[in-house]
Each structure stands twice: as structure tokens, then as C-alpha cells.
Short mmCIF file of C-alpha atoms in Angstrom, two decimals:
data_model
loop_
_atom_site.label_atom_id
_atom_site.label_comp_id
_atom_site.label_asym_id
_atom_site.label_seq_id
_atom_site.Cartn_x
_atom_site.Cartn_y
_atom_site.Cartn_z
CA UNK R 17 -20.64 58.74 -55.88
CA UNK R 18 -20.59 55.06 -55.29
CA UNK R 19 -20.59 53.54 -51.62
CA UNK R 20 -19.67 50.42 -50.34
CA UNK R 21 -21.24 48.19 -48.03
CA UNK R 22 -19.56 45.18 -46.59
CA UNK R 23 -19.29 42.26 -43.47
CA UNK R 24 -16.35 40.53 -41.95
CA UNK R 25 -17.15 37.26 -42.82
CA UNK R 26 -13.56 36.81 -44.20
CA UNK R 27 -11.42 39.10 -41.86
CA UNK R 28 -11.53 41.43 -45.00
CA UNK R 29 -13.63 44.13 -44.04
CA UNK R 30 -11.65 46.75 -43.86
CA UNK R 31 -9.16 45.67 -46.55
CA UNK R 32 -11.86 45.43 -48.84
CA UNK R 33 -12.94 48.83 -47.71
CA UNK R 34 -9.53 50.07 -48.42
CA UNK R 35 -10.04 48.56 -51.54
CA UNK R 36 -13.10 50.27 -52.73
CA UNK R 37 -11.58 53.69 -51.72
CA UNK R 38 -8.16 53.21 -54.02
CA UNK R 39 -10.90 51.87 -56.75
CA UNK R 40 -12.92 55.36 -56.80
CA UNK R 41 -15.88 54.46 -53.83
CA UNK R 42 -16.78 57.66 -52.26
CA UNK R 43 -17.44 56.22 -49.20
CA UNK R 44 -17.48 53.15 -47.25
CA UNK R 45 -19.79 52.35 -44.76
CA UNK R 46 -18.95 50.97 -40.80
CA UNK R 47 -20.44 51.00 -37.45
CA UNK R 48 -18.72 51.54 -34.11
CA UNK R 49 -16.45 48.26 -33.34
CA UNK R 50 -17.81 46.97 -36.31
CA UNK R 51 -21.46 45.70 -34.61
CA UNK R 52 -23.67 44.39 -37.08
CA UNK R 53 -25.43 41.54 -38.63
CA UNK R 54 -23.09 38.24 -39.36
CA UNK R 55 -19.65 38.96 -38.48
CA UNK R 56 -19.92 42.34 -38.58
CA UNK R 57 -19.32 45.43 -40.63
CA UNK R 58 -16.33 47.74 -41.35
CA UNK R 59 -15.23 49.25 -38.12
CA UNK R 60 -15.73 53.20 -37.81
CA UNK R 61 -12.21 53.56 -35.89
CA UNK R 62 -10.14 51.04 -38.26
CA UNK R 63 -11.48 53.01 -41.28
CA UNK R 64 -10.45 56.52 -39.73
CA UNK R 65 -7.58 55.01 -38.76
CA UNK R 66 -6.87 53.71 -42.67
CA UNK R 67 -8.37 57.24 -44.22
CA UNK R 68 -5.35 58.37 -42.27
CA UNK R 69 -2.61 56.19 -43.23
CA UNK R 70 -3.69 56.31 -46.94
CA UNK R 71 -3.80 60.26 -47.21
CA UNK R 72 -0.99 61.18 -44.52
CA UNK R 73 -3.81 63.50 -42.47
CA UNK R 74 -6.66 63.21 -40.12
CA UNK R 75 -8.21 65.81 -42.59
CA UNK R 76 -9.26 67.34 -38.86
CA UNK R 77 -10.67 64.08 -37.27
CA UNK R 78 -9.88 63.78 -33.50
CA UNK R 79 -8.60 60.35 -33.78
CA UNK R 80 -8.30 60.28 -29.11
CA UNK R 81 -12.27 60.05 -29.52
CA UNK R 82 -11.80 56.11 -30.67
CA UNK R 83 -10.75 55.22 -26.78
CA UNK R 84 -13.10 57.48 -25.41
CA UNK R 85 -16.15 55.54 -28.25
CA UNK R 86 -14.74 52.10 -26.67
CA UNK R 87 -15.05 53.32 -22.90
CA UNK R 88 -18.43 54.34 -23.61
CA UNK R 89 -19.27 50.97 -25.15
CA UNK R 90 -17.89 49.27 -21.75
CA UNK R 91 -19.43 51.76 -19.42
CA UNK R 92 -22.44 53.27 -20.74
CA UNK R 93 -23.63 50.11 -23.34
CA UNK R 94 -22.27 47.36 -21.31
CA UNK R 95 -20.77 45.69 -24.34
CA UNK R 96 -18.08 43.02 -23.46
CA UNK R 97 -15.04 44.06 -25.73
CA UNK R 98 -12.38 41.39 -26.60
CA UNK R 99 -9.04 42.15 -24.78
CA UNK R 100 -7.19 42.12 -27.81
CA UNK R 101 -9.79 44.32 -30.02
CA UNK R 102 -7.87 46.54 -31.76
CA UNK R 103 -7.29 50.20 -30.60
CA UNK R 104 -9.82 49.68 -27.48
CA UNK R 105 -9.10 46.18 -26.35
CA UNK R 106 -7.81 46.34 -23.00
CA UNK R 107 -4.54 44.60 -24.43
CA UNK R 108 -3.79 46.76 -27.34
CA UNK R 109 -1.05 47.85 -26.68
CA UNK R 110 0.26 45.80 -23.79
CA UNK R 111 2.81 43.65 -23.58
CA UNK R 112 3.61 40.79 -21.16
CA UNK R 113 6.64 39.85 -23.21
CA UNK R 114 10.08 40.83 -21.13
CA UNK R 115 12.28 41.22 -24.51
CA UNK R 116 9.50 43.48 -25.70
CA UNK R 117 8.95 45.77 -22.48
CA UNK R 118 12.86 46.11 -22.28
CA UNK R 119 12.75 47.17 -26.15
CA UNK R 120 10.42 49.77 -25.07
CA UNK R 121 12.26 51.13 -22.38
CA UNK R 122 15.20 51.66 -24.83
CA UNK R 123 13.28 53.03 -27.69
CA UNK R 124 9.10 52.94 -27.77
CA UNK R 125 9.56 52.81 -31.43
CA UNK R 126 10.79 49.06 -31.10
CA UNK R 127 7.60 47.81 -29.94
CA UNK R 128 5.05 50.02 -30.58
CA UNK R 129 3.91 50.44 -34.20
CA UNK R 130 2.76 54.48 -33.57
CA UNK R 131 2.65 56.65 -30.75
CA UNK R 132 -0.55 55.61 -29.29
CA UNK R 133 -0.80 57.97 -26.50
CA UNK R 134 -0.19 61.00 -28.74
CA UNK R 135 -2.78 59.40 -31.24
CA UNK R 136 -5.47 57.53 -29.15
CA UNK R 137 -4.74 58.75 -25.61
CA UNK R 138 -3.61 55.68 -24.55
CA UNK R 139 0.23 55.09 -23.51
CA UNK R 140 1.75 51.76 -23.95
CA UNK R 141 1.08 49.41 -21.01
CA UNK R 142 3.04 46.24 -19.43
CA UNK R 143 0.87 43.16 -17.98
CA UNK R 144 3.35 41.87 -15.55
CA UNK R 145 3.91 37.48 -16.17
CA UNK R 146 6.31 35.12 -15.42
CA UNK R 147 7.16 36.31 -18.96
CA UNK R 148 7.63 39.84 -18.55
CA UNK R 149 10.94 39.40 -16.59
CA UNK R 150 13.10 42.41 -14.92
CA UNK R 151 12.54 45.08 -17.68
CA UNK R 152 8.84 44.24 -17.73
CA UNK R 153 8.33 45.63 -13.81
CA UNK R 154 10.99 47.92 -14.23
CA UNK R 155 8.20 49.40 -17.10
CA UNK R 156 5.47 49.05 -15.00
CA UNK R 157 6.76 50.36 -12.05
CA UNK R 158 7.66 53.83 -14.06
CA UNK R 159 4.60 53.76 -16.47
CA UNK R 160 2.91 54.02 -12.51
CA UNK R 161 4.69 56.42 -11.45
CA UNK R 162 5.10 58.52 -14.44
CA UNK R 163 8.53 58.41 -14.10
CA UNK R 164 10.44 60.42 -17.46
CA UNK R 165 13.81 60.53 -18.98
CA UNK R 166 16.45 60.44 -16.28
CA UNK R 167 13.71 59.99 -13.32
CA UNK R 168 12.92 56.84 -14.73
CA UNK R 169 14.09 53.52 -12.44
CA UNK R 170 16.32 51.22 -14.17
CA UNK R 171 15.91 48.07 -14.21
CA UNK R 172 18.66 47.08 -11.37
CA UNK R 173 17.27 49.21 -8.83
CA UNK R 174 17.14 46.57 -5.76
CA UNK R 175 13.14 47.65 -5.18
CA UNK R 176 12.78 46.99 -9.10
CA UNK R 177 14.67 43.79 -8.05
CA UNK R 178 12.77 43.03 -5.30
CA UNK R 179 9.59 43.73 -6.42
CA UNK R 180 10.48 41.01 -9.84
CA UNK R 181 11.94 38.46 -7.10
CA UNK R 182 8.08 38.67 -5.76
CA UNK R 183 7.00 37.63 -9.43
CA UNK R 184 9.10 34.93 -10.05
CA UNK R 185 8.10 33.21 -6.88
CA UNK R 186 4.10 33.69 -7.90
CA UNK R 187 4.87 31.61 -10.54
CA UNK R 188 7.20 29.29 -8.75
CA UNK R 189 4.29 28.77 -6.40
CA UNK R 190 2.47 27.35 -9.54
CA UNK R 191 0.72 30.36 -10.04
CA UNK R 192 -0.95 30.88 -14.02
CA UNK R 193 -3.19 34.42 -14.01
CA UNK R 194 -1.28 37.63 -14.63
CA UNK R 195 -0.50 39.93 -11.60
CA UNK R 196 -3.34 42.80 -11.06
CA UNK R 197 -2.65 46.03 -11.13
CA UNK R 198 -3.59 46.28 -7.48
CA UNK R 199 -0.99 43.52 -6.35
CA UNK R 200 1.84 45.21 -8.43
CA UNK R 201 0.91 48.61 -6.36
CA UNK R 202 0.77 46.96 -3.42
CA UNK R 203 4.37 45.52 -3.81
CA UNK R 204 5.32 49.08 -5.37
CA UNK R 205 4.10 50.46 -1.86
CA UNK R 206 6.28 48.17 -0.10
CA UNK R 207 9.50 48.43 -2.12
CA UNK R 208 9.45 51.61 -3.16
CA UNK R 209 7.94 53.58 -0.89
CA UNK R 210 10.34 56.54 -1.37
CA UNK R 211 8.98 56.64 -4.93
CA UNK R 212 5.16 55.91 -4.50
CA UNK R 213 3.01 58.33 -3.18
CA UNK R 214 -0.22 58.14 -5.45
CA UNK R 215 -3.30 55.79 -4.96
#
């Protein structure tokens, strides 16, 4: 009946969590994205997320309720959550990285180290660069859409093409933020207006 009790002072929380399950601890305590004193506790959502991986089941946990804790945090708490926090960060699972978005488009598998929409309710995501080349707004352009299978555009489609051509010469122009979603739909609207109906 033991429990343990530790802080992220080392970036070992939740190994050493891990740890003290495999060692006979009952139970390890955590707090929601890991607030607490120092540097921290033991995330909740990276230990249900281990408890998983370590026994092969949920065991019946809802694992979808992690993005849902993390909007709640941003909406409802006002907490300011690192981009690249795991499994909430805006940037989880997003890459910018063209060789990684056309990996994606070929297989999900390549890139993405579980199926995060089917676990967390959150489908893999593209921030369009200067890095994210062709295959990069080819993914973004059908992640928008919800373009499947044989709908989806390929890569070479000339408002695909057009659309990366924009890109490139934001950058040319000097340019060093990411493109927003709302510029990437607005150049959608214009290039592929056959395609894009929604908002």
C-alpha cells in the first residue's frame, strides 16, 4: 500500500513514477499538467498515459478527456500552456517539417508515434513554414477539408501548387513567423475554391 510522491526537478517525474509502480508502489501521485510546487509534480495525463503502455489497457479510462482537461486549463483557468507540452501543447503533434508531413501523407504511422485522434481526439496537424514544402500544404489543405483516401489532393494539384508558390515567396519576402491558419484558408479560398466551401 505504499504511494509515491515526487517533483520534476530532474525531468524524471514520471520515469521515477514508472519506477515506483514496476517496484510494488500502489500508487503514484500527480496533478493536472503537472502544477505544483518547484518544478512540478507527476503529470495526471503522462501517468494515464504510462498506466496504459505498461499494462496494454486503459483498464476503462477515457484517455480523449486529457485534450478536453488542457482546453479547460486554456479557457476556463487561463493557464498559458507551452506549445510543445506534451499531449495538449498546441504543437503536439504538428509538424512544420516537409519530409515529415509527406511521410504522413504516405503512412501516419511514419510520423506519428500513436493514433492521436483515435486516442486523444486530436488528429495530426501541419504548421505551414518555409520548411514544410509541397507535401506540407498539400496536408494542410486536406486535413482542412477533411479530404479521405482517394478524395484526398495530391500534392501536384496546380491549386496545391499554387497555394505553396504563395509560401515560398512569404519567405522570399524575408518573412520568419509561420503562416496562420486564417492566411492558409484564405489562399485555400482562392485556389481552390471548387474544393472549399466551409468557414
Amino acid at each position: 500500500r505504499l504511494e509515491w510522491h515526487g517533483h520534476n526537478d530532474f525531468h524524471k517525474v514520471l520515469v521515477n513514477a514508472e519506477a515506483a509502480w514496476l517496484y510494488g508502489c500502489a500508487a503514484a501521485n500527480g496533478t493536472l499538467l503537472g502544477f505544483g510546487e518547484r518544478c512540478g509534480n507527476p503529470p495526471i495525463e503522462g501517468l494515464c498515459i504510462e498506466y496504459a503502455s505498461l499494462v496494454g489497457s486503459t483498464n476503462g479510462m477515457d484517455l480523449k478527456v486529457i485534450t478536453e482537461i488542457g482546453d479547460y486549463f486554456r479557457k476556463e483557468i487561463g493557464a498559458d500552456i507551452p506549445a510543445n507540452y506534451p499531449f495538449v501543447g498546441s504543437n503536439f503533434n504538428v509538424t512544420a517539417a516537409g519530409i515529415h508531413a509527406d511521410g504522413v501523407i504516405k503512412n501516419e504511422e511514419i510520423y506519428n508515434i500513436f493514433d492521436t485522434e483515435k486516442v486523444l481526439n486530436r488528429p495530426l496537424g501541419v504548421n505551414v513554414t518555409d520548411k514544410s514544402g509541397v507535401a506540407g500544404v498539400a496536408f494542410w489543405v486536406n486535413h482542412k477539408l477533411g479530404l479521405q483516401g482517394e478524395q484526398r489532393l495530391d500534392k501536384r494539384h496546380p491549386g496545391v501548387q499554387k497555394i505553396f508558390e504563395w509560401v515560398e515567396a512569404q519567405y522570399a519576402a524575408r518573412r520568419t513567423t509561420s503562416i496562420s491558419d486564417e492566411e492558409m484558408t484564405e489562399q485555400a479560398r482562392l485556389h481552390l475554391a471548387d474544393y472549399f466551401k466551409g468557414p
